[in-house]
mmCIF file of C-alpha atoms and ligand atoms in Angstrom:
data_model
loop_
_atom_site.group_PDB
_atom_site.id
_atom_site.type_symbol
_atom_site.label_atom_id
_atom_site.label_comp_id
_atom_site.label_asym_id
_atom_site.label_seq_id
_atom_site.Cartn_x
_atom_site.Cartn_y
_atom_site.Cartn_z
ATOM 1 C CA UNK A 1 123.333 81.395 65.532
ATOM 2 C CA UNK A 2 125.345 83.760 63.370
ATOM 3 C CA UNK A 3 126.932 86.675 65.247
ATOM 4 C CA UNK A 4 127.261 89.960 63.356
ATOM 5 C CA UNK A 5 129.458 92.920 64.313
ATOM 6 C CA UNK A 6 128.108 96.272 63.090
ATOM 7 C CA UNK A 7 127.374 99.884 63.904
ATOM 8 C CA UNK A 8 123.631 99.827 63.215
ATOM 9 C CA UNK A 9 121.951 101.272 66.318
ATOM 10 C CA UNK A 10 118.514 100.743 64.785
ATOM 11 C CA UNK A 11 119.226 97.025 64.290
ATOM 12 C CA UNK A 12 120.416 96.751 67.895
ATOM 13 C CA UNK A 13 117.256 98.505 69.038
ATOM 14 C CA UNK A 14 114.979 96.146 67.099
ATOM 15 C CA UNK A 15 116.710 93.024 68.390
ATOM 16 C CA UNK A 16 116.474 94.256 71.980
ATOM 17 C CA UNK A 17 112.793 95.122 71.499
ATOM 18 C CA UNK A 18 112.227 91.536 70.313
ATOM 19 C CA UNK A 19 113.811 90.154 73.497
ATOM 20 C CA UNK A 20 117.213 89.240 72.016
ATOM 21 C CA UNK A 21 120.683 89.910 73.424
ATOM 22 C CA UNK A 22 122.983 92.578 71.980
ATOM 23 C CA UNK A 23 126.551 93.327 73.077
ATOM 24 C CA UNK A 24 126.907 97.081 73.507
ATOM 25 C CA UNK A 25 129.863 99.429 73.906
ATOM 26 C CA UNK A 26 130.256 101.521 77.053
ATOM 27 C CA UNK A 27 133.160 103.666 78.242
ATOM 28 C CA UNK A 28 134.264 100.930 80.705
ATOM 29 C CA UNK A 29 133.923 97.536 79.008
ATOM 30 C CA UNK A 30 131.462 96.019 76.521
ATOM 31 C CA UNK A 31 128.180 94.900 78.090
ATOM 32 C CA UNK A 32 125.897 91.994 77.171
ATOM 33 C CA UNK A 33 122.512 93.696 77.129
ATOM 34 C CA UNK A 34 118.865 92.675 77.346
ATOM 35 C CA UNK A 35 115.582 94.420 78.152
ATOM 36 C CA UNK A 36 115.846 94.734 81.948
ATOM 37 C CA UNK A 37 112.061 94.596 82.337
ATOM 38 C CA UNK A 38 111.718 91.295 80.471
ATOM 39 C CA UNK A 39 112.774 88.295 82.609
ATOM 40 C CA UNK A 40 112.848 85.919 79.632
ATOM 41 C CA UNK A 41 115.302 88.195 77.833
ATOM 42 C CA UNK A 42 117.400 88.640 81.001
ATOM 43 C CA UNK A 43 117.581 84.873 81.482
ATOM 44 C CA UNK A 44 119.378 84.617 78.128
ATOM 45 C CA UNK A 45 122.225 86.715 79.558
ATOM 46 C CA UNK A 46 122.928 84.159 82.284
ATOM 47 C CA UNK A 47 122.838 81.360 79.721
ATOM 48 C CA UNK A 48 125.142 83.049 77.209
ATOM 49 C CA UNK A 49 127.677 83.954 79.905
ATOM 50 C CA UNK A 50 127.428 80.748 81.928
ATOM 51 C CA UNK A 51 126.820 83.029 84.853
ATOM 52 C CA UNK A 52 125.319 81.808 88.129
ATOM 53 C CA UNK A 53 121.920 83.365 88.773
ATOM 54 C CA UNK A 54 122.842 84.471 92.299
ATOM 55 C CA UNK A 55 124.894 87.144 90.586
ATOM 56 C CA UNK A 56 122.822 90.312 89.965
ATOM 57 C CA UNK A 57 123.053 92.595 86.906
ATOM 58 C CA UNK A 58 123.594 96.325 86.479
ATOM 59 C CA UNK A 59 120.662 98.269 84.982
ATOM 60 C CA UNK A 60 121.715 100.899 82.425
ATOM 61 C CA UNK A 61 119.592 103.968 81.882
ATOM 62 C CA UNK A 62 119.969 106.972 79.515
ATOM 63 C CA UNK A 63 119.905 109.510 82.369
ATOM 64 C CA UNK A 64 119.818 109.779 86.161
ATOM 65 C CA UNK A 65 116.329 111.292 85.874
ATOM 66 C CA UNK A 66 115.043 108.392 83.779
ATOM 67 C CA UNK A 67 116.494 105.929 86.314
ATOM 68 C CA UNK A 68 114.328 107.376 89.111
ATOM 69 C CA UNK A 69 111.405 105.389 87.678
ATOM 70 C CA UNK A 70 113.023 102.202 89.058
ATOM 71 C CA UNK A 71 114.312 103.261 92.487
ATOM 72 C CA UNK A 72 113.087 104.940 95.645
ATOM 73 C CA UNK A 73 114.452 106.386 98.905
ATOM 74 C CA UNK A 74 117.475 107.697 97.021
ATOM 75 C CA UNK A 75 119.892 109.339 99.511
ATOM 76 C CA UNK A 76 120.769 113.007 98.942
ATOM 77 C CA UNK A 77 124.437 112.059 98.666
ATOM 78 C CA UNK A 78 123.590 109.748 95.734
ATOM 79 C CA UNK A 79 121.883 112.601 93.875
ATOM 80 C CA UNK A 80 124.902 114.768 94.517
ATOM 81 C CA UNK A 81 127.379 112.140 93.274
ATOM 82 C CA UNK A 82 125.213 111.524 90.210
ATOM 83 C CA UNK A 83 125.162 115.242 89.390
ATOM 84 C CA UNK A 84 128.962 115.164 89.440
ATOM 85 C CA UNK A 85 129.814 111.764 87.868
ATOM 86 C CA UNK A 86 126.836 110.705 85.655
ATOM 87 C CA UNK A 87 127.017 109.770 82.903
ATOM 88 C CA UNK A 88 130.194 107.945 83.870
ATOM 89 C CA UNK A 89 131.821 104.807 85.307
ATOM 90 C CA UNK A 90 129.988 104.932 88.647
ATOM 91 C CA UNK A 91 127.257 102.432 89.621
ATOM 92 C CA UNK A 92 124.778 103.090 92.444
ATOM 93 C CA UNK A 93 123.152 100.396 94.608
ATOM 94 C CA UNK A 94 119.692 101.778 95.396
ATOM 95 C CA UNK A 95 116.406 100.433 96.751
ATOM 96 C CA UNK A 96 114.467 99.043 93.827
ATOM 97 C CA UNK A 97 110.826 99.462 92.912
ATOM 98 C CA UNK A 98 108.705 96.455 91.940
ATOM 99 C CA UNK A 99 109.039 97.137 88.218
ATOM 100 C CA UNK A 100 112.574 95.647 88.247
ATOM 101 C CA UNK A 101 112.316 91.830 87.991
ATOM 102 C CA UNK A 102 113.842 89.800 90.844
ATOM 103 C CA UNK A 103 116.026 87.940 88.347
ATOM 104 C CA UNK A 104 117.906 91.180 87.604
ATOM 105 C CA UNK A 105 118.794 91.743 91.266
ATOM 106 C CA UNK A 106 119.059 88.058 92.262
ATOM 107 C CA UNK A 107 116.255 88.632 94.741
ATOM 108 C CA UNK A 108 117.894 91.634 96.421
ATOM 109 C CA UNK A 109 115.854 94.751 97.297
ATOM 110 C CA UNK A 110 118.696 96.801 95.839
ATOM 111 C CA UNK A 111 119.280 97.413 92.159
ATOM 112 C CA UNK A 112 122.546 98.575 90.576
ATOM 113 C CA UNK A 113 122.002 101.657 88.380
ATOM 114 C CA UNK A 114 124.493 103.080 85.899
ATOM 115 C CA UNK A 115 124.418 105.798 83.221
ATOM 116 C CA UNK A 116 127.179 104.890 80.724
ATOM 117 C CA UNK A 117 129.246 107.683 79.220
ATOM 118 C CA UNK A 118 129.390 106.491 75.628
ATOM 119 C CA UNK A 119 127.610 108.212 72.708
ATOM 120 C CA UNK A 120 126.465 104.957 71.074
ATOM 121 C CA UNK A 121 125.168 103.486 74.340
ATOM 122 C CA UNK A 122 123.376 106.711 75.240
ATOM 123 C CA UNK A 123 121.775 106.985 71.797
ATOM 124 C CA UNK A 124 120.576 103.394 71.969
ATOM 125 C CA UNK A 125 119.274 103.765 75.543
ATOM 126 C CA UNK A 126 117.356 106.932 74.720
ATOM 127 C CA UNK A 127 115.733 105.270 71.696
ATOM 128 C CA UNK A 128 114.475 102.405 73.866
ATOM 129 C CA UNK A 129 111.347 102.403 76.022
ATOM 130 C CA UNK A 130 113.092 100.235 78.670
ATOM 131 C CA UNK A 131 116.469 100.169 80.495
ATOM 132 C CA UNK A 132 119.128 97.551 79.693
ATOM 133 C CA UNK A 133 120.412 94.918 82.098
ATOM 134 C CA UNK A 134 124.028 94.267 81.151
ATOM 135 C CA UNK A 135 126.972 92.498 82.755
ATOM 136 C CA UNK A 136 130.382 92.609 81.093
ATOM 137 C CA UNK A 137 130.205 90.672 77.807
ATOM 138 C CA UNK A 138 132.687 87.911 78.706
ATOM 139 C CA UNK A 139 132.196 84.307 79.786
ATOM 140 C CA UNK A 140 131.888 84.173 83.592
ATOM 141 C CA UNK A 141 135.327 84.382 85.214
ATOM 142 C CA UNK A 142 137.283 85.455 82.111
ATOM 143 C CA UNK A 143 138.736 88.856 81.227
ATOM 144 C CA UNK A 144 136.249 91.650 80.409
ATOM 145 C CA UNK A 145 136.080 92.805 76.736
ATOM 146 C CA UNK A 146 137.268 96.249 75.673
ATOM 147 C CA UNK A 147 136.695 95.806 71.906
ATOM 148 C CA UNK A 148 133.915 94.332 69.752
ATOM 149 C CA UNK A 149 136.420 91.704 68.575
ATOM 150 C CA UNK A 150 137.009 90.552 72.192
ATOM 151 C CA UNK A 151 133.267 89.967 72.495
ATOM 152 C CA UNK A 152 133.225 87.989 69.256
ATOM 153 C CA UNK A 153 136.236 85.924 70.364
ATOM 154 C CA UNK A 154 134.351 84.456 73.297
ATOM 155 C CA UNK A 155 130.628 84.811 72.515
ATOM 156 C CA UNK A 156 130.516 84.025 68.784
ATOM 157 C CA UNK A 157 127.473 81.906 67.948
ATOM 158 C CA UNK A 158 125.776 82.741 71.259
ATOM 159 C CA UNK A 159 124.393 86.209 70.464
ATOM 160 C CA UNK A 160 122.982 87.746 67.249
ATOM 161 C CA UNK A 161 124.598 91.192 67.260
ATOM 162 C CA UNK A 162 127.597 93.105 68.600
ATOM 163 C CA UNK A 163 127.195 96.875 68.372
ATOM 164 C CA UNK A 164 130.679 98.209 67.651
ATOM 165 C CA UNK A 165 131.538 101.469 69.398
ATOM 166 C CA UNK A 166 135.321 101.231 69.128
ATOM 167 C CA UNK A 167 137.841 100.644 71.904
ATOM 168 C CA UNK A 168 136.480 101.488 75.340
ATOM 169 C CA UNK A 169 138.034 104.656 76.744
ATOM 170 C CA UNK A 170 138.257 103.748 80.455
ATOM 171 C CA UNK A 171 139.046 100.043 80.122
ATOM 172 C CA UNK A 172 138.030 98.989 83.653
ATOM 173 C CA UNK A 173 134.529 98.263 84.950
ATOM 174 C CA UNK A 174 132.606 100.921 86.865
ATOM 175 C CA UNK A 175 133.133 101.684 90.538
ATOM 176 C CA UNK A 176 130.161 100.305 92.499
ATOM 177 C CA UNK A 177 128.919 102.166 95.581
ATOM 178 C CA UNK A 178 126.095 101.779 98.067
ATOM 179 C CA UNK A 179 124.932 103.927 100.986
ATOM 180 C CA UNK A 180 124.082 103.490 104.657
ATOM 181 C CA UNK A 181 121.387 105.299 106.656
ATOM 182 C CA UNK A 182 123.816 108.068 107.591
ATOM 183 C CA UNK A 183 124.550 109.007 103.981
ATOM 184 C CA UNK A 184 127.939 107.311 104.077
ATOM 185 C CA UNK A 185 129.302 105.869 100.843
ATOM 186 C CA UNK A 186 130.201 102.178 100.877
ATOM 187 C CA UNK A 187 132.492 100.924 98.104
ATOM 188 C CA UNK A 188 131.604 97.484 96.695
ATOM 189 C CA UNK A 189 133.994 97.463 93.737
ATOM 190 C CA UNK A 190 136.803 99.839 92.806
ATOM 191 C CA UNK A 191 136.749 100.858 89.153
ATOM 192 C CA UNK A 192 136.735 103.694 86.667
ATOM 193 C CA UNK A 193 135.992 106.521 89.147
ATOM 194 C CA UNK A 194 138.747 106.756 91.730
ATOM 195 C CA UNK A 195 138.093 106.667 95.469
ATOM 196 C CA UNK A 196 140.018 109.938 95.763
ATOM 197 C CA UNK A 197 137.554 111.642 93.376
ATOM 198 C CA UNK A 198 134.570 110.345 95.343
ATOM 199 C CA UNK A 199 136.063 111.374 98.703
ATOM 200 C CA UNK A 200 136.922 114.792 97.400
ATOM 201 C CA UNK A 201 133.345 115.306 96.220
ATOM 202 C CA UNK A 202 131.624 114.111 99.407
ATOM 203 C CA UNK A 203 134.169 115.706 101.739
ATOM 204 C CA UNK A 204 134.652 112.576 103.866
ATOM 205 C CA UNK A 205 136.185 109.124 103.607
ATOM 206 C CA UNK A 206 134.310 106.153 102.145
ATOM 207 C CA UNK A 207 133.750 102.805 103.887
ATOM 208 C CA UNK A 208 134.417 99.415 102.344
ATOM 209 C CA UNK A 209 132.068 96.476 101.884
ATOM 210 C CA UNK A 210 133.507 93.262 103.307
ATOM 211 C CA UNK A 211 135.598 91.584 100.656
ATOM 212 C CA UNK A 212 136.099 88.014 99.501
ATOM 213 C CA UNK A 213 132.921 86.481 100.864
ATOM 214 C CA UNK A 214 133.233 83.553 98.555
ATOM 215 C CA UNK A 215 130.063 81.720 99.495
ATOM 216 C CA UNK A 216 127.823 84.726 99.406
ATOM 217 C CA UNK A 217 129.472 87.311 97.210
ATOM 218 C CA UNK A 218 127.592 90.568 96.914
ATOM 219 C CA UNK A 219 129.323 91.326 93.674
ATOM 220 C CA UNK A 220 131.093 88.890 91.378
ATOM 221 C CA UNK A 221 133.917 91.399 91.181
ATOM 222 C CA UNK A 222 134.418 90.378 94.802
ATOM 223 C CA UNK A 223 134.948 86.724 94.044
ATOM 224 C CA UNK A 224 138.587 85.929 94.771
ATOM 225 C CA UNK A 225 139.286 84.503 91.336
ATOM 226 C CA UNK A 226 137.829 86.491 88.467
ATOM 227 C CA UNK A 227 139.027 88.258 85.336
ATOM 228 C CA UNK A 228 141.591 85.473 85.068
ATOM 229 C CA UNK A 229 143.672 84.493 82.010
ATOM 230 C CA UNK A 230 144.288 80.784 81.449
ATOM 231 C CA UNK A 231 148.062 81.184 81.763
ATOM 232 C CA UNK A 232 149.139 81.403 85.433
ATOM 233 C CA UNK A 233 149.725 85.036 86.419
ATOM 234 C CA UNK A 234 151.665 86.239 89.464
ATOM 235 C CA UNK A 235 152.078 89.746 90.853
ATOM 236 C CA UNK A 236 155.073 90.893 92.811
ATOM 237 C CA UNK A 237 158.677 92.044 92.724
ATOM 238 C CA UNK A 238 159.823 91.171 89.214
ATOM 239 C CA UNK A 239 163.522 90.362 89.754
ATOM 240 C CA UNK A 240 162.911 87.834 92.531
ATOM 241 C CA UNK A 241 159.926 86.263 90.730
ATOM 242 C CA UNK A 242 162.062 85.993 87.594
ATOM 243 C CA UNK A 243 164.667 84.038 89.589
ATOM 244 C CA UNK A 244 162.007 81.718 90.978
ATOM 245 C CA UNK A 245 160.713 80.825 87.490
ATOM 246 C CA UNK A 246 164.076 80.670 85.690
ATOM 247 C CA UNK A 247 164.001 78.200 82.800
ATOM 248 C CA UNK A 248 160.289 78.735 82.121
ATOM 249 C CA UNK A 249 158.753 80.688 79.248
ATOM 250 C CA UNK A 250 158.073 83.950 81.063
ATOM 251 C CA UNK A 251 155.997 86.949 79.977
ATOM 252 C CA UNK A 252 156.124 90.365 81.623
ATOM 253 C CA UNK A 253 153.444 93.000 82.127
ATOM 254 C CA UNK A 254 154.714 96.127 83.831
ATOM 255 C CA UNK A 255 153.805 99.796 83.964
ATOM 256 C CA UNK A 256 156.856 101.446 82.399
ATOM 257 C CA UNK A 257 159.997 99.484 83.379
ATOM 258 C CA UNK A 258 160.982 96.891 80.749
ATOM 259 C CA UNK A 259 163.579 95.209 83.011
ATOM 260 C CA UNK A 260 166.159 95.098 80.163
ATOM 261 C CA UNK A 261 168.605 93.097 82.314
ATOM 262 C CA UNK A 262 166.207 90.116 82.465
ATOM 263 C CA UNK A 263 165.147 87.726 79.717
ATOM 264 C CA UNK A 264 161.441 87.498 78.847
ATOM 265 C CA UNK A 265 159.737 85.784 75.901
ATOM 266 C CA UNK A 266 157.322 88.720 75.809
ATOM 267 C CA UNK A 267 157.230 92.183 77.420
ATOM 268 C CA UNK A 268 154.200 94.484 77.585
ATOM 269 C CA UNK A 269 154.370 97.984 79.038
ATOM 270 C CA UNK A 270 150.971 99.259 80.196
ATOM 271 C CA UNK A 271 152.086 102.882 79.934
ATOM 272 C CA UNK A 272 155.661 103.821 79.031
ATOM 273 C CA UNK A 273 154.880 107.348 80.254
ATOM 274 C CA UNK A 274 153.574 106.136 83.649
ATOM 275 C CA UNK A 275 150.001 107.252 82.924
ATOM 276 C CA UNK A 276 147.461 105.203 84.926
ATOM 277 C CA UNK A 277 144.576 106.072 82.557
ATOM 278 C CA UNK A 278 146.532 104.633 79.650
ATOM 279 C CA UNK A 279 147.475 101.604 81.776
ATOM 280 C CA UNK A 280 143.787 100.964 82.565
ATOM 281 C CA UNK A 281 142.869 101.277 78.877
ATOM 282 C CA UNK A 282 145.474 98.670 77.935
ATOM 283 C CA UNK A 283 145.141 96.219 80.822
ATOM 284 C CA UNK A 284 142.429 93.817 79.613
ATOM 285 C CA UNK A 285 143.534 93.688 75.978
ATOM 286 C CA UNK A 286 147.139 93.030 77.047
ATOM 287 C CA UNK A 287 145.985 90.234 79.360
ATOM 288 C CA UNK A 288 144.027 88.667 76.489
ATOM 289 C CA UNK A 289 146.962 89.026 74.108
ATOM 290 C CA UNK A 290 149.592 87.616 76.436
ATOM 291 C CA UNK A 291 147.246 84.735 77.286
ATOM 292 C CA UNK A 292 147.462 83.654 73.603
ATOM 293 C CA UNK A 293 151.279 83.440 73.558
ATOM 294 C CA UNK A 294 151.814 79.918 74.894
ATOM 295 C CA UNK A 295 153.760 81.163 77.901
ATOM 296 C CA UNK A 296 154.205 79.180 81.096
ATOM 297 C CA UNK A 297 153.956 82.102 83.479
ATOM 298 C CA UNK A 298 153.019 85.815 83.372
ATOM 299 C CA UNK A 299 154.786 88.088 85.859
ATOM 300 C CA UNK A 300 153.105 91.379 86.659
ATOM 301 C CA UNK A 301 154.416 94.387 88.503
ATOM 302 C CA UNK A 302 152.172 95.812 91.185
ATOM 303 C CA UNK A 303 151.119 99.421 90.448
ATOM 304 C CA UNK A 304 151.042 102.398 92.808
ATOM 305 C CA UNK A 305 147.923 101.942 94.965
ATOM 306 C CA UNK A 306 146.342 105.295 94.156
ATOM 307 C CA UNK A 307 143.798 106.648 91.660
ATOM 308 C CA UNK A 308 143.103 104.090 88.929
ATOM 309 C CA UNK A 309 146.137 102.110 90.133
ATOM 310 C CA UNK A 310 144.002 100.790 92.971
ATOM 311 C CA UNK A 311 141.411 99.356 90.540
ATOM 312 C CA UNK A 312 144.126 97.947 88.257
ATOM 313 C CA UNK A 313 145.788 96.211 91.234
ATOM 314 C CA UNK A 314 142.402 94.870 92.316
ATOM 315 C CA UNK A 315 141.803 93.260 88.903
ATOM 316 C CA UNK A 316 145.351 91.869 88.836
ATOM 317 C CA UNK A 317 144.941 90.354 92.317
ATOM 318 C CA UNK A 318 141.854 88.521 91.096
ATOM 319 C CA UNK A 319 143.559 87.430 87.882
ATOM 320 C CA UNK A 320 146.366 85.937 89.966
ATOM 321 C CA UNK A 321 146.953 82.226 89.899
ATOM 322 C CA UNK A 322 146.257 80.549 93.201
ATOM 323 C CA UNK A 323 148.889 77.847 93.815
ATOM 324 C CA UNK A 324 147.330 74.931 95.585
HETATM 325 O O1 LIG B 401 131.379 98.983 83.929
HETATM 326 C C1 LIG B 401 130.529 98.152 84.259
HETATM 327 O O2 LIG B 401 130.007 98.155 85.380
HETATM 328 C C2 LIG B 401 130.156 97.101 83.222
HETATM 329 C C3 LIG B 401 129.453 97.778 82.054
HETATM 330 C C4 LIG B 401 128.942 96.808 81.037
HETATM 331 O O3 LIG B 401 128.439 98.618 82.535
HETATM 332 N N1 LIG B 401 129.332 96.093 83.796
HETATM 333 C C5 LIG B 401 129.793 95.176 84.658
HETATM 334 O O4 LIG B 401 128.850 94.227 85.000
HETATM 335 O O5 LIG B 401 130.922 95.160 85.082
HETATM 336 P P1 LIG B 401 129.218 92.884 85.772
HETATM 337 O O6 LIG B 401 127.948 92.131 85.871
HETATM 338 O O7 LIG B 401 130.360 92.217 85.115
HETATM 339 O O8 LIG B 401 129.601 93.391 87.193
HETATM 340 C C6 LIG B 401 128.611 94.032 87.945
HETATM 341 C C7 LIG B 401 128.768 93.743 89.391
HETATM 342 C C8 LIG B 401 128.639 92.278 89.689
HETATM 343 O O9 LIG B 401 129.750 91.927 90.489
HETATM 344 C C9 LIG B 401 127.331 92.168 90.436
HETATM 345 O O10 LIG B 401 127.407 91.169 91.426
HETATM 346 C C10 LIG B 401 127.186 93.569 91.033
HETATM 347 O O11 LIG B 401 127.716 94.421 90.064
HETATM 348 N N2 LIG B 401 125.786 93.905 91.229
HETATM 349 C C11 LIG B 401 124.855 94.101 90.295
HETATM 350 N N3 LIG B 401 123.655 94.315 90.849
HETATM 351 C C12 LIG B 401 123.837 94.260 92.185
HETATM 352 C C13 LIG B 401 122.958 94.376 93.303
HETATM 353 N N4 LIG B 401 121.654 94.575 93.150
HETATM 354 N N5 LIG B 401 123.489 94.255 94.546
HETATM 355 C C14 LIG B 401 124.825 94.025 94.703
HETATM 356 N N6 LIG B 401 125.690 93.887 93.674
HETATM 357 C C15 LIG B 401 125.210 93.994 92.441
HETATM 358 MG MG1 LIG B 402 132.018 91.168 84.834
#
């Protein structure tokens, strides 16, 4: 199959209507989209990504109102968060109606709903008569794509069309939240909306879903190893790690400190001005780039665990090489 990159929303629409896959831009990362109401089309997503079918997909809708057609018993706190953060990088786990196929939710009674904040995605979604199921458009386990070229690099020949909407502005996947009976917010994945912003809006602290349940992961973002480059990557205190790997071809990814006193084959600064939004925007493309440089080890500085730093650290932890 020939894969074309273009900006033709109408072409994307037609392909999706015919049950084909299209990679679409969002503000977080590129998604690999199919008609969420068509199980045959959705099945193609799992095949193209090599993704296990126990791993459910996010359903993308043009508006919070339009999404109500697919969910029920929506907690008041969810409506309130949606009014504040939708469209945006926040995904809601809500009780699904029967019109959402079981394949989309991997048999769960909950469906993940997201309204992406990207003009091209919103235009496409509002032209369509159905919502789009879309995981990140990368092979299962590899780094999520933040440009159309990233999608082409790993899915060329597997999908007909990549709708190019430029570099993604957030650069990290959405934050995923669920709710309990008492209207508490439960965080399943940290991402593009910070925990601080959510807590400020709801006026109380969030709870956390249990992490690292490797045999029965609720979200693939919770699998211990995910988003991983092929080159071993280690997070920690740079000077002592540098000593430990002396003599190897070492690459560095840090926030703003270039460690001029140490020798690296390659240095990448996520944000020379210490801006966590810029760091998030750069993270996945830097990981892809440094993975191509024939290095033996990538050392990464841990970021401040606040705001987007928390989500960046989370992705880096999962990208980390596990020494056996
Ligand atoms: O920013 C994003 O969320 C991007 C863009 C394309 O929207 N999408 C994305 O999809 O990151 P994906 O499939 O790579 O990650 C979605 C996560 C997965 O870990 C999946 O297990 C979880 O959401 N998820 C989806 N539906 C779920 C459900 N019904 N219950 C629990 N977890 C669910
Ligand atoms: Mg993903």
